[in-house]
Amino acid sequence: MSPVLAGVLQLLALTAALALAYRPLGDHMARVYSSEKHYKPEKWIYKAIGANPSAEMRWPAYLRGVLAFSAVSVLFLYALQRAQGILPGSLGFSAIDPDQAFNTAASFVANTNWQSYAGEQAMGHVVQTGGLAVQNFVSAAVGMAVAVALVRGLARSRTGELGNFWADLVRGTVRILLPISVIGAIVLVACGAIQNFAGIHEVGQFLGGSRQWNGGAVASQEVIKELGTNGGGYFNANSAHPFENPTPFSNFFEVFLILVIPFALTRTFGRMVGSLRQGYAILATMATIWLGFTALMMWTEFAHHGPALDVAGGAMEGKETRFGVGASAIFSVATTLTSTGAVNSFHSSFTGLGGGIQLLGMQLGEIAPGGVGSGLYGMLIMAIIAVFIAGLMVGRTPEYLGKKIGTREIKLAACYILITPALVLCFTAVAMALPTPPHSMLNSGAHGFSEVLYAYTSGANNNGSAFAGLNADTQWFNSTIGLAMLLGRFLPMVFVLALAGSLAEQQPVPATTGTLRTDKPLYAGLLVGTIVVITGLTYFPALALGPLAEGLAS
């Protein structure tokens, strides 16, 4: 079987698997967030944290819950890393340096999981399982909670109440993420992923000699890293490591985990607003962009530019021979179009245009299908922008799901879409202008610029993947990327929740013959165009200096 055909068949099988899971998972999540019943274990958690899960919150109270929980999480994870040297199960590793501990704490709490360290050489069992793995669950649940709050804002009327953050956080963790993770961990263990608390030991190598490796609860952390679109690897090689991703089937399963909740949330959205067709329109937009990007990536990496690539069947540099070009391209697009950041190949070694596709996928806002929760609320913000543009074109007050998009709503949406590009471009410009940061670049010219642009794009968009040609373990990059991750995660949430509160207070207006139908293919096409044009206008100059220049020169 040719490598191209194998890649196409994998893409078709993945699409079929996602389609099968779409309806049951989407409906289940809608029931979880609409239920008024609290399970006994959930009541124990509420009692322990002193929360009343039945009390409705307006958007300022909901936001305070998000920020307070996240601030405590950052402090706890930072302290855990700084105390690693005296903790049991540290495997002899010392405390993490302050700047790196801050970067890692910010990264995992912001659902970014950017790693400026090698996991098997820095983190012991307690930090990995009691700190990082826990944040993989709760940071994902926070994103889902904010998305559900925005959906409630669209579904409710004449009230500013958006639900209860603590109930949404606990339910998302206990009823959605934990059960799927248990099943997924069993599947990965069956595939050959390791799951133990072994210490450091010698492992023989095929060509002779040996190397030290440590064990760990890898399978259980691997499944939530993908399911929660987190991406932090137990080992430095991430999903290219055979302990994390041992077989082609495990690779397929991990890509499925990355995509399944973000896509299924569109059905949850349709259920909660009372119109499945609205959910299908958002799904169609996400799927169009995802399939388009995947096709482009496979084309760029399979394109032959010489005898070596002809023999290899594509651009195999930096790609796992176990998976090949097709599976690596699919994984790469899935991880950069979501806020995952897991990798099964060396992104810096992709072709120039392939690296540009990875960058653009993150710069879209990671909304196709995006991160767990963040992809849905990012896409709904773009849907509001698209409705506003359509309203300007026909001279009519824009409406979305019966809610008028007025001055306040469009200002909040505009602030949302501007904050991340501002962080990316400003931090990149400063890094390139200062004398010290460029010394971390392993490449000069357009590719070196792409490495820095990729780092801040990955951080501010809460992706976490790296171009891997940049030494980011410096005080400058640890501090600035840490700030970019925190600001890129929580400032947009401020605007999302404020917008949700504003929409929830409105009285729905009845649809008329002049109302734009937002459940039709025409609107889905408008939404795709809006996303591409806004992102292109924002990032094109930077992309022209990096991946486009490199790709056109090759």
Coordinates of N, CA and C in Angstrom, one line a residue, residues 79-96 122-124 126-127:
A79 N 4.6 25.5 44.1 CA 5.1 25.1 45.4 C 5.5 23.6 45.3
L80 N 4.7 22.8 44.7 CA 5.0 21.4 44.6 C 6.4 21.1 43.8
Q81 N 6.6 21.9 42.8 CA 7.8 21.8 42.0 C 9.0 22.3 42.8
R82 N 8.8 23.3 43.5 CA 10.0 23.9 44.3 C 10.3 23.0 45.5
A83 N 9.4 22.2 45.9 CA 9.6 21.2 47.1 C 10.0 19.8 46.6
Q84 N 10.1 19.6 45.3 CA 10.3 18.3 44.8 C 11.5 17.5 45.4
G85 N 12.5 18.2 45.8 CA 13.7 17.6 46.3 C 13.5 16.9 47.6
I86 N 12.5 17.3 48.4 CA 12.2 16.7 49.7 C 11.0 15.8 49.6
L87 N 10.4 15.6 48.5 CA 9.1 14.8 48.4 C 9.5 13.3 48.1
P88 N 8.7 12.4 48.6 CA 8.9 11.0 48.3 C 8.6 10.8 46.8
G89 N 9.2 9.8 46.2 CA 9.0 9.5 44.8 C 9.6 10.5 43.9
S90 N 10.6 11.3 44.4 CA 11.2 12.3 43.5 C 12.2 11.7 42.5
L91 N 12.5 10.4 42.7 CA 13.5 9.8 41.8 C 14.9 10.4 41.9
G92 N 15.1 11.2 43.0 CA 16.4 11.8 43.1 C 16.5 13.1 42.4
F93 N 15.5 13.6 41.8 CA 15.5 14.9 41.1 C 15.4 16.0 42.1
S94 N 16.1 17.1 41.8 CA 16.1 18.3 42.7 C 14.9 19.2 42.4
A95 N 14.8 20.2 43.2 CA 13.7 21.2 43.0 C 13.9 21.9 41.7
I96 N 12.8 22.2 41.1 CA 12.8 22.9 39.8 C 13.2 24.4 40.0
A122 N 13.6 15.4 34.8 CA 13.3 16.6 35.7 C 12.2 16.3 36.8
M123 N 11.2 15.6 36.4 CA 10.0 15.5 37.2 C 9.9 14.1 37.8
G124 N 9.7 14.0 39.2 CA 9.4 12.8 39.8 C 8.0 12.3 39.8
V126 N 5.6 12.2 42.1 CA 4.6 13.0 42.8 C 4.2 14.2 42.0
V127 N 5.2 14.9 41.4 CA 4.9 16.1 40.6 C 4.2 15.7 39.4

